[in-house]
mmCIF file of C-alpha atoms and ligand atoms in Angstrom:
data_model
loop_
_atom_site.group_PDB
_atom_site.id
_atom_site.type_symbol
_atom_site.label_atom_id
_atom_site.label_comp_id
_atom_site.label_asym_id
_atom_site.label_seq_id
_atom_site.Cartn_x
_atom_site.Cartn_y
_atom_site.Cartn_z
ATOM 1 C CA MET A 24 -10.617 -11.625 1.071
ATOM 2 C CA THR A 25 -7.625 -13.044 2.885
ATOM 3 C CA LYS A 26 -6.859 -11.450 6.206
ATOM 4 C CA ARG A 27 -4.039 -12.640 8.430
ATOM 5 C CA VAL A 28 -3.108 -11.449 11.890
ATOM 6 C CA LEU A 29 0.584 -11.963 12.571
ATOM 7 C CA HIS A 30 2.380 -10.477 15.595
ATOM 8 C CA GLY A 31 -0.804 -8.520 16.317
ATOM 9 C CA VAL A 32 -0.736 -6.828 12.899
ATOM 10 C CA THR A 33 -3.571 -7.331 10.399
ATOM 11 C CA LEU A 34 -2.367 -8.030 6.847
ATOM 12 C CA GLU A 35 -4.875 -8.003 4.008
ATOM 13 C CA CYS A 36 -5.259 -7.666 0.240
ATOM 14 C CA VAL A 37 -8.018 -5.774 -1.524
ATOM 15 C CA GLN A 38 -8.692 -5.142 -5.180
ATOM 16 C CA GLY A 39 -9.107 -1.446 -5.845
ATOM 17 C CA ASP A 40 -7.545 1.989 -6.200
ATOM 18 C CA ILE A 41 -4.807 3.143 -3.822
ATOM 19 C CA THR A 42 -6.286 6.679 -3.808
ATOM 20 C CA ARG A 43 -9.577 5.405 -2.355
ATOM 21 C CA GLN A 44 -8.414 3.953 0.937
ATOM 22 C CA SER A 45 -10.002 6.544 3.205
ATOM 23 C CA ASP A 46 -9.733 4.416 6.346
ATOM 24 C CA MET A 47 -5.913 4.258 6.146
ATOM 25 C CA GLU A 48 -3.640 6.838 7.759
ATOM 26 C CA ALA A 49 -0.923 6.449 5.124
ATOM 27 C CA ILE A 50 -0.830 5.314 1.521
ATOM 28 C CA VAL A 51 2.355 4.424 -0.307
ATOM 29 C CA ASN A 52 3.284 5.881 -3.667
ATOM 30 C CA ALA A 53 5.160 3.792 -6.247
ATOM 31 C CA ALA A 54 7.145 6.921 -6.987
ATOM 32 C CA ASN A 55 9.662 7.912 -9.635
ATOM 33 C CA ALA A 56 13.074 9.266 -8.607
ATOM 34 C CA GLU A 57 12.006 12.872 -9.135
ATOM 35 C CA LEU A 58 8.797 12.400 -7.113
ATOM 36 C CA ARG A 59 6.844 13.841 -10.028
ATOM 37 C CA PRO A 60 3.276 12.905 -11.057
ATOM 38 C CA GLY A 61 4.032 10.589 -14.029
ATOM 39 C CA GLY A 62 1.770 7.591 -14.746
ATOM 40 C CA GLY A 63 0.400 4.624 -12.825
ATOM 41 C CA VAL A 64 0.167 4.941 -9.062
ATOM 42 C CA ALA A 65 2.144 8.194 -8.936
ATOM 43 C CA GLY A 66 -0.141 9.834 -11.492
ATOM 44 C CA ALA A 67 -3.270 8.737 -9.654
ATOM 45 C CA ILE A 68 -1.939 9.903 -6.278
ATOM 46 C CA HIS A 69 -0.838 13.316 -7.556
ATOM 47 C CA ARG A 70 -4.137 13.833 -9.395
ATOM 48 C CA ALA A 71 -6.107 13.039 -6.261
ATOM 49 C CA ALA A 72 -3.817 14.996 -3.923
ATOM 50 C CA GLY A 73 -3.616 18.162 -6.047
ATOM 51 C CA PRO A 74 -0.673 20.494 -6.745
ATOM 52 C CA GLY A 75 0.246 20.905 -3.088
ATOM 53 C CA LEU A 76 1.718 17.412 -3.090
ATOM 54 C CA ASP A 77 3.966 18.143 -6.070
ATOM 55 C CA ALA A 78 5.192 21.310 -4.335
ATOM 56 C CA GLU A 79 5.956 19.450 -1.124
ATOM 57 C CA CYS A 80 7.765 16.688 -3.046
ATOM 58 C CA ARG A 81 10.116 18.880 -5.073
ATOM 59 C CA PRO A 82 12.680 19.664 -2.359
ATOM 60 C CA LEU A 83 12.752 15.990 -1.273
ATOM 61 C CA ALA A 84 13.799 14.701 -4.731
ATOM 62 C CA PRO A 85 15.669 12.884 -6.122
ATOM 63 C CA ILE A 86 15.421 9.650 -4.158
ATOM 64 C CA ARG A 87 17.332 6.371 -4.679
ATOM 65 C CA PRO A 88 15.900 2.905 -5.357
ATOM 66 C CA GLY A 89 14.803 1.422 -2.026
ATOM 67 C CA GLN A 90 14.477 4.816 -0.342
ATOM 68 C CA ALA A 91 11.245 6.166 1.180
ATOM 69 C CA VAL A 92 10.222 9.731 2.086
ATOM 70 C CA ILE A 93 7.034 11.030 3.669
ATOM 71 C CA THR A 94 4.736 13.954 2.901
ATOM 72 C CA GLY A 95 1.253 15.054 3.820
ATOM 73 C CA GLY A 96 -1.738 13.759 1.891
ATOM 74 C CA HIS A 97 -3.066 17.181 0.779
ATOM 75 C CA ARG A 98 -6.470 16.538 -0.866
ATOM 76 C CA LEU A 99 -6.280 12.777 -0.395
ATOM 77 C CA PRO A 100 -8.436 11.274 2.352
ATOM 78 C CA ASN A 101 -5.207 10.108 4.036
ATOM 79 C CA PRO A 102 -3.067 12.357 6.265
ATOM 80 C CA TRP A 103 0.192 10.873 4.927
ATOM 81 C CA VAL A 104 1.798 9.667 1.710
ATOM 82 C CA ILE A 105 5.000 7.619 1.887
ATOM 83 C CA HIS A 106 6.845 7.743 -1.441
ATOM 84 C CA CYS A 107 9.027 4.743 -2.332
ATOM 85 C CA LEU A 108 11.241 4.340 -5.371
ATOM 86 C CA GLY A 109 11.134 0.697 -6.429
ATOM 87 C CA PRO A 110 13.898 -0.877 -8.518
ATOM 88 C CA VAL A 111 13.572 -1.054 -12.295
ATOM 89 C CA TYR A 112 13.601 -4.811 -12.892
ATOM 90 C CA GLY A 113 16.799 -5.918 -14.640
ATOM 91 C CA ARG A 114 18.515 -2.565 -14.117
ATOM 92 C CA ASP A 115 18.641 -1.660 -10.419
ATOM 93 C CA GLU A 116 20.416 -4.550 -8.679
ATOM 94 C CA PRO A 117 20.019 -6.451 -6.482
ATOM 95 C CA SER A 118 16.407 -5.827 -7.299
ATOM 96 C CA ASP A 119 14.999 -8.082 -4.574
ATOM 97 C CA ARG A 120 16.941 -6.290 -1.841
ATOM 98 C CA LEU A 121 16.034 -2.860 -3.197
ATOM 99 C CA LEU A 122 12.358 -3.813 -3.380
ATOM 100 C CA ALA A 123 12.473 -5.200 0.183
ATOM 101 C CA ASP A 124 14.136 -1.933 1.280
ATOM 102 C CA CYS A 125 11.094 -0.015 0.011
ATOM 103 C CA TYR A 126 8.716 -1.924 2.271
ATOM 104 C CA ARG A 127 11.080 -1.895 5.250
ATOM 105 C CA ASN A 128 11.836 1.804 4.949
ATOM 106 C CA ALA A 129 8.169 2.704 4.469
ATOM 107 C CA LEU A 130 7.252 0.823 7.652
ATOM 108 C CA ARG A 131 10.094 2.437 9.597
ATOM 109 C CA ILE A 132 9.005 5.917 8.536
ATOM 110 C CA ALA A 133 5.408 5.048 9.457
ATOM 111 C CA GLU A 134 6.586 4.005 12.919
ATOM 112 C CA GLU A 135 8.522 7.252 13.377
ATOM 113 C CA LYS A 136 5.297 9.168 12.733
ATOM 114 C CA GLY A 137 3.154 6.946 14.957
ATOM 115 C CA ILE A 138 1.065 5.815 11.978
ATOM 116 C CA ARG A 139 -1.303 2.909 12.681
ATOM 117 C CA SER A 140 -2.475 1.891 9.203
ATOM 118 C CA ILE A 141 -0.733 1.836 5.828
ATOM 119 C CA ALA A 142 -1.802 0.777 2.325
ATOM 120 C CA PHE A 143 0.742 -0.356 -0.274
ATOM 121 C CA PRO A 144 0.420 -0.769 -4.045
ATOM 122 C CA ALA A 145 2.489 -3.485 -5.748
ATOM 123 C CA ILE A 146 5.647 -1.374 -6.063
ATOM 124 C CA SER A 147 7.763 -1.915 -9.229
ATOM 125 C CA THR A 148 5.215 -4.229 -10.914
ATOM 126 C CA GLY A 149 3.968 -1.625 -13.416
ATOM 127 C CA VAL A 150 6.281 0.219 -15.780
ATOM 128 C CA PHE A 151 9.289 -0.928 -13.716
ATOM 129 C CA GLY A 152 8.573 -4.480 -14.923
ATOM 130 C CA TYR A 153 9.024 -6.592 -11.778
ATOM 131 C CA PRO A 154 7.221 -9.968 -12.202
ATOM 132 C CA VAL A 155 4.179 -9.832 -9.942
ATOM 133 C CA GLU A 156 4.550 -13.108 -8.082
ATOM 134 C CA GLU A 157 8.249 -12.547 -7.345
ATOM 135 C CA ALA A 158 7.485 -9.008 -6.208
ATOM 136 C CA ALA A 159 4.651 -10.212 -3.956
ATOM 137 C CA ARG A 160 6.956 -12.733 -2.250
ATOM 138 C CA VAL A 161 9.682 -10.138 -1.701
ATOM 139 C CA ALA A 162 7.128 -7.644 -0.374
ATOM 140 C CA PHE A 163 5.412 -9.980 2.063
ATOM 141 C CA ASP A 164 8.702 -11.511 3.255
ATOM 142 C CA ALA A 165 10.099 -8.024 3.950
ATOM 143 C CA ILE A 166 6.956 -6.995 5.824
ATOM 144 C CA HIS A 167 6.874 -10.280 7.708
ATOM 145 C CA ALA A 168 10.455 -9.819 8.899
ATOM 146 C CA GLU A 169 9.626 -6.336 10.133
ATOM 147 C CA LEU A 170 6.467 -7.278 12.065
ATOM 148 C CA PRO A 171 8.161 -7.964 15.435
ATOM 149 C CA GLU A 172 9.614 -4.428 15.386
ATOM 150 C CA LEU A 173 6.296 -2.674 14.815
ATOM 151 C CA ARG A 174 4.817 -0.747 17.734
ATOM 152 C CA THR A 175 2.313 1.640 16.141
ATOM 153 C CA VAL A 176 1.491 0.071 12.757
ATOM 154 C CA ARG A 177 -1.372 -2.378 13.322
ATOM 155 C CA HIS A 178 -2.970 -2.634 9.871
ATOM 156 C CA ILE A 179 -1.198 -3.236 6.553
ATOM 157 C CA ARG A 180 -3.192 -3.445 3.337
ATOM 158 C CA PHE A 181 -2.118 -4.317 -0.194
ATOM 159 C CA VAL A 182 -4.225 -2.612 -2.843
ATOM 160 C CA LEU A 183 -4.096 -4.347 -6.216
ATOM 161 C CA PHE A 184 -5.537 -2.793 -9.310
ATOM 162 C CA GLY A 185 -6.151 -5.931 -11.385
ATOM 163 C CA ALA A 186 -7.916 -9.201 -10.568
ATOM 164 C CA SER A 187 -4.920 -11.390 -11.426
ATOM 165 C CA ASP A 188 -2.501 -9.292 -9.343
ATOM 166 C CA PHE A 189 -5.008 -9.493 -6.489
ATOM 167 C CA ALA A 190 -5.221 -13.306 -6.800
ATOM 168 C CA VAL A 191 -1.428 -13.659 -6.761
ATOM 169 C CA HIS A 192 -1.092 -11.497 -3.637
ATOM 170 C CA GLU A 193 -3.888 -13.385 -1.884
ATOM 171 C CA ARG A 194 -2.119 -16.673 -2.549
ATOM 172 C CA VAL A 195 1.236 -15.395 -1.310
ATOM 173 C CA LEU A 196 -0.361 -13.923 1.813
ATOM 174 C CA GLU A 197 -2.127 -17.205 2.594
ATOM 175 C CA THR A 198 1.162 -19.098 2.726
ATOM 176 C CA LEU A 199 3.182 -16.364 4.441
ATOM 177 C CA GLY A 200 5.202 -17.517 7.439
ATOM 178 C CA GLU A 201 4.499 -21.215 6.983
ATOM 179 C CA SER A 202 8.194 -22.004 7.094
ATOM 180 C CA GLY A 203 8.616 -21.281 10.789
ATOM 181 C CA ALA A 204 7.087 -18.065 12.079
ATOM 182 C CA GLN A 205 4.119 -18.330 14.430
ATOM 183 C CA ASP A 206 0.721 -16.744 14.105
ATOM 184 C CA SER A 207 -0.118 -14.818 17.226
ATOM 185 C CA PRO A 208 -3.663 -14.376 18.491
ATOM 186 C CA GLY A 209 -5.146 -10.936 17.949
HETATM 187 P P1 ADP J 19 6.243 1.155 -10.808
HETATM 188 O O1 ADP J 19 6.802 2.285 -11.605
HETATM 189 O O2 ADP J 19 6.835 1.080 -9.411
HETATM 190 O O3 ADP J 19 6.253 -0.138 -11.558
HETATM 191 P P2 ADP J 19 3.397 1.690 -11.395
HETATM 192 O O4 ADP J 19 2.638 2.826 -10.847
HETATM 193 O O5 ADP J 19 3.704 1.686 -12.853
HETATM 194 O O6 ADP J 19 4.724 1.576 -10.491
HETATM 195 O O7 ADP J 19 2.620 0.338 -11.078
HETATM 196 C C1 ADP J 19 2.676 -0.373 -9.862
HETATM 197 C C2 ADP J 19 1.452 -1.281 -9.774
HETATM 198 O O8 ADP J 19 0.334 -0.521 -9.352
HETATM 199 C C3 ADP J 19 1.039 -1.941 -11.083
HETATM 200 O O9 ADP J 19 0.684 -3.290 -10.794
HETATM 201 C C4 ADP J 19 -0.187 -1.154 -11.522
HETATM 202 O O10 ADP J 19 -1.113 -1.968 -12.224
HETATM 203 C C5 ADP J 19 -0.794 -0.760 -10.192
HETATM 204 N N1 ADP J 19 -1.619 0.460 -10.193
HETATM 205 C C6 ADP J 19 -1.701 1.440 -11.114
HETATM 206 N N2 ADP J 19 -2.552 2.411 -10.719
HETATM 207 C C7 ADP J 19 -3.027 2.029 -9.492
HETATM 208 C C8 ADP J 19 -3.961 2.590 -8.557
HETATM 209 N N3 ADP J 19 -4.579 3.759 -8.791
HETATM 210 N N4 ADP J 19 -4.188 1.908 -7.406
HETATM 211 C C9 ADP J 19 -3.566 0.728 -7.149
HETATM 212 N N5 ADP J 19 -2.681 0.155 -7.986
HETATM 213 C C10 ADP J 19 -2.429 0.788 -9.155
#
C-alpha cells in the first residue's frame, strides 16, 4: 500500500468498500443531484446508513456538479458523510474543474467541522463515466493543491472498489508532487 505524507497530511489508497472505513471521521458519497440512494457508492452508503440519512438529505437537494454538502453518518461507523456531485463525463463541462471542485469543497467542509480524517471514493468514475486515470490525476492534484490550507484534516484515504482502479490510484499517488512540491517530514 502506498502511503505518502505531504505537508503533514497522510495520503493513502486502499482497496475496499467506502462503507467499511470505521477509523475515518468522514466518508464521501459520490452522490446524485437529488441526494437519493441510487446505485454504486450512493446506494451502498444509504443502505448502510439507513433511512435517517435519506431524510436528512432531502432538504439539502438538489446540488450542482462540483458542490459538496455534509450530513451525519446515521448508522454508518462514521460521524459524517460529505456528499459530492461529480460531473457526468462529456456532459458537465469543464469536467476536470468540476471534479476538482468536489475534492476541494469536500476538504473545505471537513475543515469547517474540524474533521481529522476523510475517505473518498473515485467520484464520477462509475456510472458518470469519467476515465479512471484522468479522474485520479484530477483528484490527487486538487487535494495536493489544498494541502497547505489544511489545519484539521490529517489523514486522506482513497477507497477503490476494484483491483485495477486501486492500481491506477496507487501509481498516481506515487508520482504526486514530483514536479516541484516538497515532501515534508511527518
Ligand atoms: P459516479 O456516479 O460519481 O460515477 P458511482 O457510485 O457510480 O459514482 O461510482 C464511483 C466509483 O466508486 C466507481 O469506480 C465504482 O466502482 C466505485 N464504487 C462502487 N461502490 C463502491 C463502494 N461500496 N465502495 C467504494 N467504491 C465503490
